[in-house]
């Protein structure tokens, strides 16, 4: 949530940021926020707070009311909180703990809650009146204060089975959504005012979320601390205790703090997976889920090699880059000629030892250094010879010279991956700042600059790039490569997406903000781009931090084996520490103040990237406008930038994740329910998860609608819902926000869950294979899809009202050329209205089919969340647009369980007729029959899945039609779709169309550069 | 790295005289018996070329005496690839040419260059062949033309020798050599012919490079082979085919303002597939370091 909120807020914030940030900047406000955060446990603290609020609203039906009531007061109380920080901190801790305890599952709800809470506070404040705007700091505190009370309850609830919790959560989410919708309009007004506050809060929360701290451990029962070993570039080992559920970001921040590094965007943490492959730790995801069974051992590495190191702002950054390059050279990863080895080695000597001293520096004085993979006496002599010529160079100058020479190496910054070409020939894929390089042996045989790449995708173990047609070519071509396995393919894909974003884009954000409807999840780089980090770096004004160069450490290492971290710390000088090191309290929390502050960073982060995994990314689509805006915004809030820089790191994502987790319950359920389907979905983890998220959101919206109309008993089933109904208008508003948040959170949760599951699967080779297969099936084969669908279908049916036979006709339209935007726009419009009417449905089946997702969707999805935060209609939030038919609206129960999982990167638009779904849990019906019929004609391929299920004596026949319309933009897809739907209706007059899912697989021809 | 300098800074040129066996059909060789070559004229042209390099451009010229037993030894460019202070002794496609390098090795050693042997890998290299006329070094990277005389294995050896640089392989059409259709015309300028084959080669180079080059297109492929040297006083010298040999390309060279253009004939060598650059190995051997 936070992340989403952050993103949204960020968008708005950027302008606002200046305002907000200043406020935050203000010692008082900052201190307050920081303290609470610290107390809570660093980043999480904030979350906990929100969680507390949410719980009140969502979780305990009975309890919630009270919390809600409490919540409103909170704003007023907020001031008090500052006074009594300890309690809040404790409470927070408690909250955190629950979250911590709650495994991913637990977390999700909490996160959701947290998110909602965070959002709520602002809303509440507005409602209450007048207090809100004036007090920036207060609102935040208020939420925190509220949180505490709710927290306890949530914790109690959490203990129950995860699944149940999830369900409840899901229901809760849905309810909130409803309320939100109703309230949205009202809220919007207030929101604008409060928006700023909220944003602030969100930012705060976001920061905390990003850093689940240790503090939780103390309080939480389940919270477990894990000691991470991080291999630093100087050869030392940095050990850091993190909460078991901490996200990559947290650890990364700790490491950067330890290093006193501000220009951290070039760096990352890596780990070795069980296949001994080096993987980057995703800052937005939980560490545990990424490393799985691998030991908690990481390495601090350069992730993005700056093409021009001289543009780095600080010497310490250059120094670290030097260390990385020395490592690369010594290991042979960065091939050099003899002369270059010698030259670079001589600069290393100059940097570490200073001027050559004939007396002190005998030939053997360099024996400790490794200049090349295989070091010869001849080389050492040459190094010494060159060392003598560097007399007078300061260490910083020597480093600069080192980099000036190293950057010219052809393999500088090239990340190589083994692959085979279409003919099975062994090649290497090299991802670098400029694009993708193809090597055969040592020879460069092809090169694809980013501007020439229209799309990057992977499927199974294949990696594809779609190339912009050349001057003499009419058609774009797709080049495919075979990687050793699915994971490798995804890894390359992710690296490509990250490099493209970092080096090629001004901001991580995607151009398509406006589109609410976009569907499809995409992985994106969430950090800052090079342009952003440069800008941020330009604002660094601290005295150059003191740091020790390797020599001493190297020595120590040689002596001790692993130098103690303390050395580094000591190395760090105060100046840097001042900003970075927050008050002791912050440290206690485990996070730097900077991290908490990151409102800016959050906003940035949000903007930059949301956690969406898109298989296909439209690299070419770059929104300059947005980026520029972002830039301007950034500029506007210089102070924030500074702070953010210090703290900066994309915290937002974590929050999203958490949110998603919370929301995820449904998905989790589904996953559990769906055996095979899950597996399939899992393979695509990130992406799938994302998609699911979107879908969940939709559901929530639908749910919201029902709530708004009647305080339906149905809702009662879900405690949270009940609470909502009870809640006063204020509460409703809050709930709405919450729901929104929840929805967003749900998304995040779903992702996280998927990831979690995914990882495990991945862990075992067999599992991976399975995953791959499923993915393939889903994407490519309709039949497989049908298989998958059945399970979900059943579950929905069970929940669905017994009386009604729901005939779902899902038409998946795969459009291959740029139709997306138009359609999406339409969809968005509709959904919002209908969303209210709509009832919760279980779209899973269709969504599952959707696997074919284009990269575009993901972008939109990310954007969407942001928009939502802004106070726009909840519907907007979701990428998936669900249109429920009026007739279907009869029953409104929240069926969270049925969340479609989309593996694809394509945009998916779902029109849903309200289905009569029973409670989400509904018993899965018995699958009577299932058959698949496929027919093709012209440009359309129709696949019909007929599924009969028995639920408690009621039989439900579900027909899913998948219609693939292939063609150029010439084809009127809308017309084709309409025709298809019409035909479907005619064929089955006695059935109703409950869902229409439109998958657009479009390749944005958005221009790239060049 | 060692090659921080832009292309064109050379101090020495190594050449090898025209043997009396010039134009004689080498056994199993490809020399075309059809065309009659004028030995005296060839030697005159060679003299003009070397004179220009020494007196106009100001390079230190090292001339290896011709060896009648090596009719193609004047094409010294094929025998080695030199970058910085590293010289790779190549493995020409023709067996009988592989002994041409012997005299060169001594010279290169005297110049204190690091000599890397490619022939030593004969067994293990699986028939790697490489000729210098298929290698275009731009100052920033290598392009290796995969031709009838140079194969991928040869290019790999080159890449393994000059590790600092990107080595890209490009196709060469029509049985020619890479440098028959292109050459460096400046620190950042590639002179390229206008034939379809040359265009294809250029497109490939543009596709593969990380850098940006100016492209000077000349109507005749043969005109695309020039010798560019950035002289001591930052003068740009360009040896190119004279108007009488390449009438259509003369205007193109006039575009190179501020250049000292040195029309140099090479008609006789051209009959044997040779071009201007075939005659010399350019070396930068300043006493750096």
XYZ file of N, CA and C in Angstrom, chain A residues 328-536:
627
model
N 36.637 -7.473 -10.707
C 36.253 -7.975 -12.030
C 37.481 -8.357 -12.846
N 38.502 -7.551 -12.707
C 39.716 -7.800 -13.479
C 40.440 -9.024 -12.956
N 40.558 -9.082 -11.656
C 41.282 -10.203 -11.072
C 40.587 -11.522 -11.343
N 39.285 -11.455 -11.416
C 38.537 -12.687 -11.638
C 38.443 -13.032 -13.118
N 38.878 -12.117 -13.948
C 38.818 -12.377 -15.380
C 37.507 -11.982 -16.015
N 36.596 -11.511 -15.212
C 35.312 -11.095 -15.784
C 35.494 -9.916 -16.716
N 36.462 -9.108 -16.388
C 36.747 -7.958 -17.243
C 38.091 -8.183 -17.900
N 38.064 -8.701 -19.110
C 39.321 -9.028 -19.771
C 40.116 -7.778 -20.126
N 41.397 -7.889 -19.934
C 42.296 -6.776 -20.235
C 43.536 -7.322 -20.908
N 44.168 -6.461 -21.618
C 45.466 -6.819 -22.167
C 46.509 -6.699 -21.062
N 47.639 -7.214 -21.366
C 48.741 -7.146 -20.417
C 49.021 -5.705 -20.017
N 49.080 -4.868 -21.001
C 49.414 -3.477 -20.733
C 48.367 -2.836 -19.826
N 47.159 -3.156 -20.098
C 46.095 -2.567 -19.293
C 46.114 -3.116 -17.878
N 46.382 -4.382 -17.767
C 46.525 -4.949 -16.429
C 47.573 -4.191 -15.651
N 48.667 -3.950 -16.338
C 49.769 -3.280 -15.665
C 49.402 -1.845 -15.303
N 48.774 -1.190 -16.240
C 48.445 0.208 -16.001
C 47.430 0.350 -14.874
N 46.407 -0.471 -14.940
C 45.384 -0.381 -13.899
C 45.957 -0.789 -12.549
N 46.809 -1.777 -12.602
C 47.432 -2.201 -11.353
C 48.279 -1.099 -10.743
N 48.940 -0.376 -11.611
C 49.807 0.678 -11.090
C 48.982 1.793 -10.449
N 47.831 2.045 -11.002
C 46.970 3.060 -10.381
C 46.411 2.555 -9.048
N 46.178 1.275 -8.999
C 45.709 0.725 -7.736
C 46.780 0.893 -6.665
N 47.990 0.635 -7.054
C 49.082 0.790 -6.102
C 49.192 2.245 -5.644
N 49.104 3.123 -6.588
C 49.230 4.535 -6.259
C 48.113 4.961 -5.306
N 46.942 4.432 -5.545
C 45.810 4.814 -4.715
C 45.945 4.265 -3.298
N 46.482 3.106 -3.204
C 46.538 2.493 -1.878
C 47.833 2.765 -1.146
N 48.914 2.844 -1.888
C 50.197 2.981 -1.219
C 50.806 4.363 -1.381
N 50.251 5.129 -2.265
C 50.832 6.433 -2.509
C 52.032 6.321 -3.424
N 52.856 7.343 -3.382
C 54.004 7.362 -4.281
C 54.915 6.172 -4.032
N 55.479 5.759 -5.122
C 56.403 4.640 -5.004
C 57.613 5.044 -4.181
N 57.910 4.218 -3.228
C 59.065 4.495 -2.372
C 60.090 3.406 -2.602
N 61.149 3.767 -3.263
C 62.153 2.753 -3.621
C 62.663 2.006 -2.409
N 62.714 2.682 -1.293
C 63.250 2.008 -0.106
C 62.245 1.016 0.451
N 61.056 1.529 0.562
C 60.031 0.717 1.224
C 59.394 -0.280 0.273
N 59.333 0.152 -0.974
C 58.592 -0.664 -1.925
C 59.506 -1.544 -2.746
N 59.748 -2.664 -2.234
C 60.505 -3.637 -2.993
C 59.528 -4.313 -3.938
N 60.061 -5.134 -4.726
C 59.197 -5.759 -5.714
C 58.091 -6.573 -5.050
N 58.417 -7.100 -3.906
C 57.428 -7.979 -3.299
C 56.326 -7.201 -2.583
N 56.473 -5.901 -2.593
C 55.442 -5.153 -1.878
C 54.108 -5.241 -2.577
N 54.127 -5.726 -3.762
C 52.853 -5.810 -4.473
C 52.339 -7.238 -4.528
N 53.014 -8.085 -3.839
C 52.595 -9.483 -3.919
C 51.202 -9.690 -3.351
N 50.786 -8.763 -2.510
C 49.454 -8.895 -1.924
C 48.364 -8.518 -2.904
N 48.763 -7.837 -3.918
C 47.757 -7.377 -4.875
C 47.597 -8.386 -5.991
N 46.399 -8.436 -6.459
C 46.195 -9.251 -7.641
C 45.734 -8.341 -8.762
N 46.542 -8.272 -9.764
C 46.253 -7.355 -10.862
C 45.595 -8.050 -12.043
N 45.724 -9.333 -12.053
C 45.209 -10.055 -13.210
C 44.853 -11.469 -12.786
N 44.063 -12.110 -13.565
C 43.680 -13.485 -13.237
C 44.912 -14.355 -13.040
N 45.842 -14.216 -13.929
C 47.093 -14.942 -13.757
C 48.206 -13.905 -13.743
N 48.795 -13.792 -12.631
C 49.755 -12.706 -12.451
C 51.176 -13.213 -12.605
N 51.878 -12.585 -13.462
C 53.244 -13.022 -13.704
C 54.223 -12.034 -13.102
N 55.407 -12.490 -12.969
C 56.461 -11.608 -12.453
C 56.643 -10.428 -13.404
N 56.525 -10.763 -14.651
C 56.676 -9.722 -15.667
C 55.633 -8.632 -15.466
N 54.446 -9.076 -15.161
C 53.379 -8.108 -14.959
C 53.667 -7.258 -13.736
N 54.109 -7.918 -12.692
C 54.381 -7.167 -11.469
C 55.485 -6.141 -11.690
N 56.442 -6.542 -12.456
C 57.518 -5.599 -12.733
C 57.005 -4.409 -13.516
N 56.139 -4.735 -14.441
C 55.574 -3.652 -15.251
C 54.715 -2.733 -14.382
N 54.003 -3.339 -13.475
C 53.156 -2.544 -12.587
C 54.016 -1.593 -11.761
N 55.082 -2.131 -11.248
C 55.957 -1.295 -10.430
C 56.565 -0.181 -11.270
N 56.941 -0.558 -12.467
C 57.530 0.426 -13.357
C 56.571 1.577 -13.603
N 55.320 1.207 -13.817
C 54.319 2.245 -14.069
C 53.977 3.000 -12.794
N 54.019 2.277 -11.702
C 53.709 2.922 -10.427
C 54.634 4.102 -10.188
N 55.850 3.915 -10.575
C 56.825 4.990 -10.346
C 56.476 6.252 -11.108
N 55.748 6.057 -12.180
C 55.429 7.222 -13.012
C 54.225 8.006 -12.503
N 53.583 7.470 -11.495
C 52.376 8.139 -11.002
C 52.651 9.038 -9.813
N 53.869 9.289 -9.586
C 54.229 10.073 -8.416
C 53.407 11.356 -8.339
N 52.895 11.577 -7.173
C 52.168 12.813 -6.965
C 50.664 12.681 -7.079
N 50.241 11.590 -7.621
C 48.793 11.410 -7.740
C 48.201 11.093 -6.380
N 47.157 11.790 -6.041
C 46.459 11.458 -4.800
C 45.664 10.185 -5.024
N 45.266 9.575 -3.941
C 44.455 8.364 -4.087
C 43.229 8.609 -4.961
N 42.585 9.720 -4.744
C 41.385 10.003 -5.536
C 41.734 10.180 -7.006
N 42.838 10.817 -7.249
C 43.257 11.001 -8.633
C 43.635 9.670 -9.279
N 44.290 8.868 -8.479
C 44.680 7.563 -9.006
C 43.446 6.733 -9.331
N 42.463 6.817 -8.451
C 41.223 6.104 -8.729
C 40.581 6.631 -10.007
N 40.596 7.920 -10.147
C 39.972 8.522 -11.326
C 40.688 8.063 -12.590
N 42.011 8.014 -12.514
C 42.768 7.550 -13.672
C 42.477 6.088 -13.959
N 42.385 5.350 -12.884
C 42.053 3.935 -13.023
C 40.750 3.786 -13.794
N 39.778 4.565 -13.384
C 38.458 4.444 -14.000
C 38.455 4.950 -15.429
N 39.227 6.010 -15.657
C 39.264 6.538 -17.018
C 39.777 5.489 -17.992
N 40.680 4.684 -17.529
C 41.203 3.637 -18.393
C 40.306 2.417 -18.420
N 39.771 2.106 -17.277
C 38.934 0.901 -17.209
C 37.642 1.055 -18.000
N 37.129 2.247 -18.013
C 35.837 2.431 -18.675
C 35.923 2.233 -20.181
N 37.146 2.306 -20.686
C 37.301 2.136 -22.133
C 37.372 0.673 -22.538
N 37.525 -0.160 -21.567
C 37.567 -1.582 -21.901
C 36.231 -1.988 -22.509
N 36.340 -2.791 -23.512
C 35.117 -3.092 -24.260
C 34.120 -3.872 -23.414
N 34.604 -4.586 -22.434
C 33.685 -5.379 -21.629
C 33.321 -4.689 -20.315
N 33.676 -3.449 -20.222
C 33.337 -2.690 -19.017
C 31.819 -2.586 -18.883
N 31.332 -3.030 -17.764
C 29.904 -2.905 -17.496
C 29.016 -3.843 -18.286
N 29.614 -4.833 -18.896
C 28.814 -5.773 -19.671
C 28.519 -7.003 -18.814
N 27.263 -7.257 -18.662
C 26.820 -8.381 -17.851
C 26.545 -9.560 -18.780
N 27.392 -10.559 -18.694
C 27.307 -11.656 -19.656
C 26.428 -12.806 -19.172
N 25.724 -13.365 -20.095
C 24.870 -14.518 -19.800
C 25.046 -15.553 -20.906
N 25.201 -16.772 -20.496
C 25.317 -17.841 -21.485
C 23.984 -18.089 -22.157
N 24.054 -18.344 -23.428
C 22.827 -18.620 -24.167
C 23.188 -19.331 -25.457
N 22.146 -19.718 -26.131
C 22.338 -20.291 -27.459
C 21.476 -19.517 -28.437
N 21.965 -19.437 -29.649
C 21.146 -18.731 -30.623
C 20.120 -19.698 -31.186
N 19.389 -19.229 -32.145
C 18.292 -20.034 -32.677
C 18.806 -21.329 -33.296
N 20.055 -21.356 -33.623
C 20.611 -22.562 -34.233
C 21.350 -23.430 -33.233
N 21.240 -23.054 -31.990
C 21.862 -23.869 -30.967
C 23.332 -23.599 -30.755
N 23.803 -22.533 -31.338
C 25.209 -22.201 -31.178
C 25.414 -21.438 -29.865
N 26.440 -21.800 -29.178
C 26.717 -21.135 -27.907
C 27.120 -19.690 -28.141
N 26.445 -18.826 -27.450
C 26.780 -17.413 -27.542
C 26.706 -16.812 -26.141
N 27.040 -15.577 -26.068
C 26.905 -14.875 -24.808
C 26.050 -13.638 -25.050
N 25.145 -13.412 -24.122
C 24.357 -12.188 -24.178
C 24.984 -11.204 -23.208
N 25.308 -10.061 -23.704
C 25.916 -9.057 -22.849
C 24.989 -7.867 -22.687
N 24.571 -7.645 -21.466
C 23.682 -6.514 -21.213
C 24.532 -5.364 -20.689
N 24.398 -4.234 -21.298
C 25.196 -3.101 -20.868
C 24.371 -1.829 -20.951
N 25.023 -0.746 -20.686
C 24.319 0.528 -20.631
C 23.697 0.893 -21.967
N 24.333 0.461 -23.029
C 23.870 0.885 -24.349
C 22.887 -0.066 -24.991
N 22.838 -1.252 -24.490
C 21.944 -2.202 -25.116
C 22.376 -3.625 -24.859
N 22.063 -4.442 -25.832
C 22.337 -5.861 -25.704
C 23.392 -6.254 -26.737
N 24.422 -6.910 -26.260
C 25.498 -7.332 -27.137
C 25.485 -8.845 -27.256
N 25.777 -9.303 -28.435
C 25.801 -10.740 -28.654
C 27.229 -11.143 -29.000
N 27.742 -12.073 -28.231
C 29.108 -12.518 -28.452
C 29.125 -13.996 -28.783
N 30.009 -14.294 -29.675
C 30.304 -15.689 -29.912
C 31.785 -15.819 -29.625
N 32.046 -16.616 -28.630
C 33.399 -16.626 -28.110
C 33.748 -15.200 -27.706
N 34.811 -14.714 -28.194
C 35.148 -13.351 -27.790
C 34.695 -12.319 -28.815
N 34.089 -12.797 -29.829
C 33.760 -11.882 -30.915
C 32.354 -11.329 -30.786
N 32.279 -10.079 -31.048
C 30.956 -9.469 -31.050
C 30.324 -9.742 -32.409
N 29.228 -10.409 -32.362
C 28.590 -10.749 -33.632
C 27.296 -9.990 -33.852
N 26.813 -9.386 -32.800
C 25.640 -8.550 -33.021
C 25.474 -7.606 -31.826
N 24.722 -6.624 -32.080
C 24.530 -5.612 -31.051
C 23.167 -4.981 -31.267
N 22.444 -4.866 -30.190
C 21.123 -4.242 -30.280
C 21.066 -3.097 -29.286
N 21.169 -1.919 -29.806
C 21.093 -0.762 -28.913
C 19.669 -0.644 -28.397
N 19.537 -0.111 -27.223
C 18.201 0.012 -26.617
C 17.194 0.657 -27.564
N 17.605 1.680 -28.270
C 16.614 2.320 -29.141
C 16.088 1.391 -30.231
N 16.842 0.377 -30.513
C 16.406 -0.519 -31.578
C 15.561 -1.664 -31.061
N 15.467 -1.738 -29.796
C 14.718 -2.843 -29.212
C 13.315 -2.370 -28.861
N 12.365 -3.038 -29.443
C 10.975 -2.664 -29.198
C 10.407 -3.409 -28.005
N 10.836 -4.598 -27.851
C 10.243 -5.390 -26.792
C 11.232 -6.423 -26.303
N 11.197 -6.639 -25.045
C 12.015 -7.686 -24.461
C 11.079 -8.640 -23.759
N 11.233 -9.872 -24.013
C 10.324 -10.816 -23.376
C 11.044 -12.131 -23.151
N 10.419 -12.915 -22.353
C 10.968 -14.256 -22.189
C 9.805 -15.204 -22.015
N 10.026 -16.352 -22.454
C 9.017 -17.384 -22.304
C 9.756 -18.674 -22.051
N 9.393 -19.275 -21.008
C 10.118 -20.483 -20.603
C 11.589 -20.128 -20.520
N 12.343 -20.895 -21.242
C 13.775 -20.630 -21.184
C 14.231 -19.811 -22.382
N 13.279 -19.262 -23.071
C 13.631 -18.458 -24.240
C 13.560 -16.976 -23.921
N 14.459 -16.298 -24.514
C 14.535 -14.856 -24.332
C 14.412 -14.210 -25.703
N 13.507 -13.263 -25.781
C 13.250 -12.671 -27.098
C 13.440 -11.161 -27.064
N 13.897 -10.667 -28.146
C 13.894 -9.219 -28.315
C 13.276 -8.913 -29.669
N 12.432 -7.960 -29.650
C 11.816 -7.543 -30.909
C 12.546 -6.304 -31.386
N 12.971 -6.367 -32.606
C 13.835 -5.327 -33.138
C 13.059 -4.386 -34.043
N 13.342 -3.162 -33.851
C 12.746 -2.148 -34.714
C 13.276 -2.360 -36.136
N 12.390 -2.252 -37.070
C 12.845 -2.469 -38.448
C 13.875 -1.427 -38.859
N 14.844 -1.884 -39.589
C 15.879 -0.966 -40.040
C 15.372 -0.099 -41.176
N 16.236 0.711 -41.645
C 15.833 1.632 -42.704
C 15.326 0.890 -43.925
N 15.961 -0.199 -44.178
C 15.614 -0.921 -45.396
C 14.618 -2.030 -45.129
N 14.215 -2.134 -43.904
C 13.308 -3.228 -43.584
C 11.912 -2.695 -43.305
N 10.979 -3.512 -43.620
C 9.606 -3.088 -43.406
C 9.036 -3.637 -42.116
N 9.534 -4.763 -41.715
C 8.894 -5.419 -40.591
C 9.855 -5.557 -39.420
N 9.296 -5.447 -38.296
C 10.100 -5.673 -37.120
C 10.354 -7.167 -37.008
N 11.465 -7.454 -36.482
C 11.836 -8.857 -36.374
C 12.049 -9.216 -34.914
N 11.893 -10.453 -34.655
C 12.106 -10.908 -33.289
C 13.272 -11.880 -33.274
N 14.173 -11.636 -32.365
C 15.327 -12.497 -32.239
C 15.181 -13.288 -30.956
N 15.339 -14.564 -31.057
C 15.168 -15.407 -29.885
C 16.470 -16.063 -29.474
N 16.613 -16.235 -28.189
C 17.784 -16.913 -27.669
C 17.326 -17.967 -26.675
N 18.069 -18.995 -26.616
C 17.724 -20.074 -25.702
C 18.660 -20.018 -24.507
N 18.077 -19.937 -23.356
C 18.900 -19.926 -22.161
C 18.814 -21.276 -21.469
N 19.737 -21.484 -20.584
C 19.809 -22.799 -19.940
C 18.493 -23.196 -19.289
N 17.806 -22.247 -18.735
C 16.555 -22.586 -18.071
C 15.693 -21.340 -17.948
N 14.551 -21.580 -17.417
C 13.595 -20.477 -17.287
C 14.139 -19.360 -16.417
N 14.771 -19.738 -15.364
C 15.259 -18.715 -14.445
C 16.302 -17.846 -15.114
N 17.119 -18.501 -15.874
C 18.147 -17.727 -16.563
C 17.509 -16.751 -17.537
N 16.455 -17.223 -18.176
C 15.774 -16.350 -19.134
C 15.160 -15.158 -18.424
N 14.555 -15.429 -17.312
C 13.940 -14.341 -16.578
C 15.008 -13.391 -16.043
N 16.095 -13.988 -15.654
C 17.171 -13.167 -15.109
C 17.687 -12.195 -16.171
N 17.917 -12.716 -17.324
C 18.390 -11.846 -18.398
C 17.358 -10.773 -18.684
N 16.132 -11.203 -18.701
C 15.063 -10.258 -18.989
C 15.037 -9.149 -17.941
N 15.158 -9.556 -16.711
C 15.119 -8.544 -15.654
C 16.315 -7.609 -15.752
N 17.438 -8.191 -16.000
C 18.634 -7.358 -16.114
C 18.475 -6.360 -17.253
N 17.886 -6.828 -18.317
C 17.668 -5.934 -19.455
C 16.709 -4.814 -19.081
N 15.652 -5.187 -18.438
C 14.673 -4.173 -18.053
C 15.322 -3.151 -17.128
N 16.114 -3.651 -16.233
C 16.745 -2.747 -15.279
C 17.767 -1.841 -15.943
N 18.549 -2.437 -16.801
C 19.566 -1.614 -17.452
C 18.933 -0.584 -18.371
N 17.930 -1.034 -19.062
C 17.270 -0.086 -19.944
C 16.682 1.063 -19.150
N 16.051 0.724 -18.083
C 15.427 1.768 -17.280
C 16.476 2.690 -16.683
N 17.499 2.080 -16.168
C 18.493 2.883 -15.461
C 19.243 3.807 -16.413
N 19.641 3.282 -17.524
C 20.505 4.076 -18.401
C 19.743 4.827 -19.483
N 18.607 4.302 -19.787
C 17.941 4.844 -20.958
C 16.815 5.806 -20.609
N 16.229 5.581 -19.487
C 15.096 6.410 -19.138
C 15.490 7.499 -18.162
N 14.730 8.529 -18.212
C 14.974 9.606 -17.263
C 14.381 9.239 -15.915
N 13.225 8.666 -15.986
C 12.613 8.200 -14.751
C 12.072 6.810 -14.984
N 12.005 6.077 -13.940
C 11.517 4.716 -14.040
C 10.061 4.641 -14.430
N 9.386 5.679 -14.189
C 7.964 5.610 -14.426
C 7.698 5.327 -15.877
N 6.523 4.825 -16.030
C 6.135 4.570 -17.378
C 5.261 5.701 -17.834
N 5.274 5.843 -19.088
C 4.570 6.959 -19.719
C 3.073 6.900 -19.556
N 2.545 5.771 -19.369
C 1.106 5.640 -19.488
C 0.332 5.906 -18.215
N 0.693 6.833 -17.476
C -0.003 7.059 -16.210
C -1.505 7.073 -16.397
N -1.890 7.841 -17.366
C -3.298 8.146 -17.525
C -4.144 6.893 -17.589
N -3.588 5.875 -18.069
C -4.404 4.691 -18.264
C -4.610 3.971 -16.953
N -5.817 3.931 -16.590
C -6.103 3.273 -15.339
C -6.239 1.785 -15.573
N -6.694 1.507 -16.716
C -7.128 0.147 -16.965
C -6.030 -0.821 -17.271
N -4.924 -0.332 -17.496
C -3.910 -1.257 -17.961
C -3.799 -2.462 -17.076
N -3.636 -3.529 -17.693
C -3.496 -4.742 -16.927
C -2.174 -5.376 -17.245
N -1.955 -6.441 -16.560
C -0.722 -7.133 -16.849
C 0.326 -6.638 -15.905
N 1.088 -7.536 -15.427
C 2.078 -7.120 -14.470
C 3.409 -7.066 -15.158
N 4.179 -6.142 -14.717
C 5.512 -6.106 -15.293
C 6.524 -5.842 -14.207
N 7.562 -6.504 -14.328
C 8.649 -6.190 -13.419
C 9.269 -4.918 -13.913
N 9.560 -4.074 -13.002
C 10.245 -2.874 -13.419
C 11.319 -2.518 -12.432
N 12.205 -1.804 -12.945
C 13.253 -1.309 -12.076
C 12.653 -0.216 -11.219
N 12.792 -0.362 -9.963
C 12.116 0.567 -9.072
C 13.055 1.638 -8.550
N 14.292 1.408 -8.734
C 15.235 2.376 -8.181
C 15.294 3.634 -9.011
N 16.256 4.410 -8.700
C 16.402 5.630 -9.475
C 17.146 5.332 -10.768
N 16.885 6.127 -11.737
C 17.634 5.980 -12.973
C 18.949 6.725 -12.834
N 19.778 6.525 -13.789
C 21.053 7.216 -13.738
C 20.831 8.723 -13.751
N 19.888 9.130 -14.557
C 19.602 10.565 -14.629
C 19.159 11.083 -13.273
N 18.366 10.305 -12.616
C 17.870 10.744 -11.321
C 18.952 10.714 -10.262
N 19.726 9.673 -10.343
C 20.755 9.575 -9.316
C 21.805 10.653 -9.521
N 22.030 10.995 -10.769
C 22.976 12.079 -11.012
C 22.435 13.383 -10.463
N 21.177 13.553 -10.691
C 20.581 14.783 -10.205
C 20.643 14.833 -8.694
N 20.296 13.722 -8.126
C 20.331 13.663 -6.671
C 21.755 13.870 -6.175
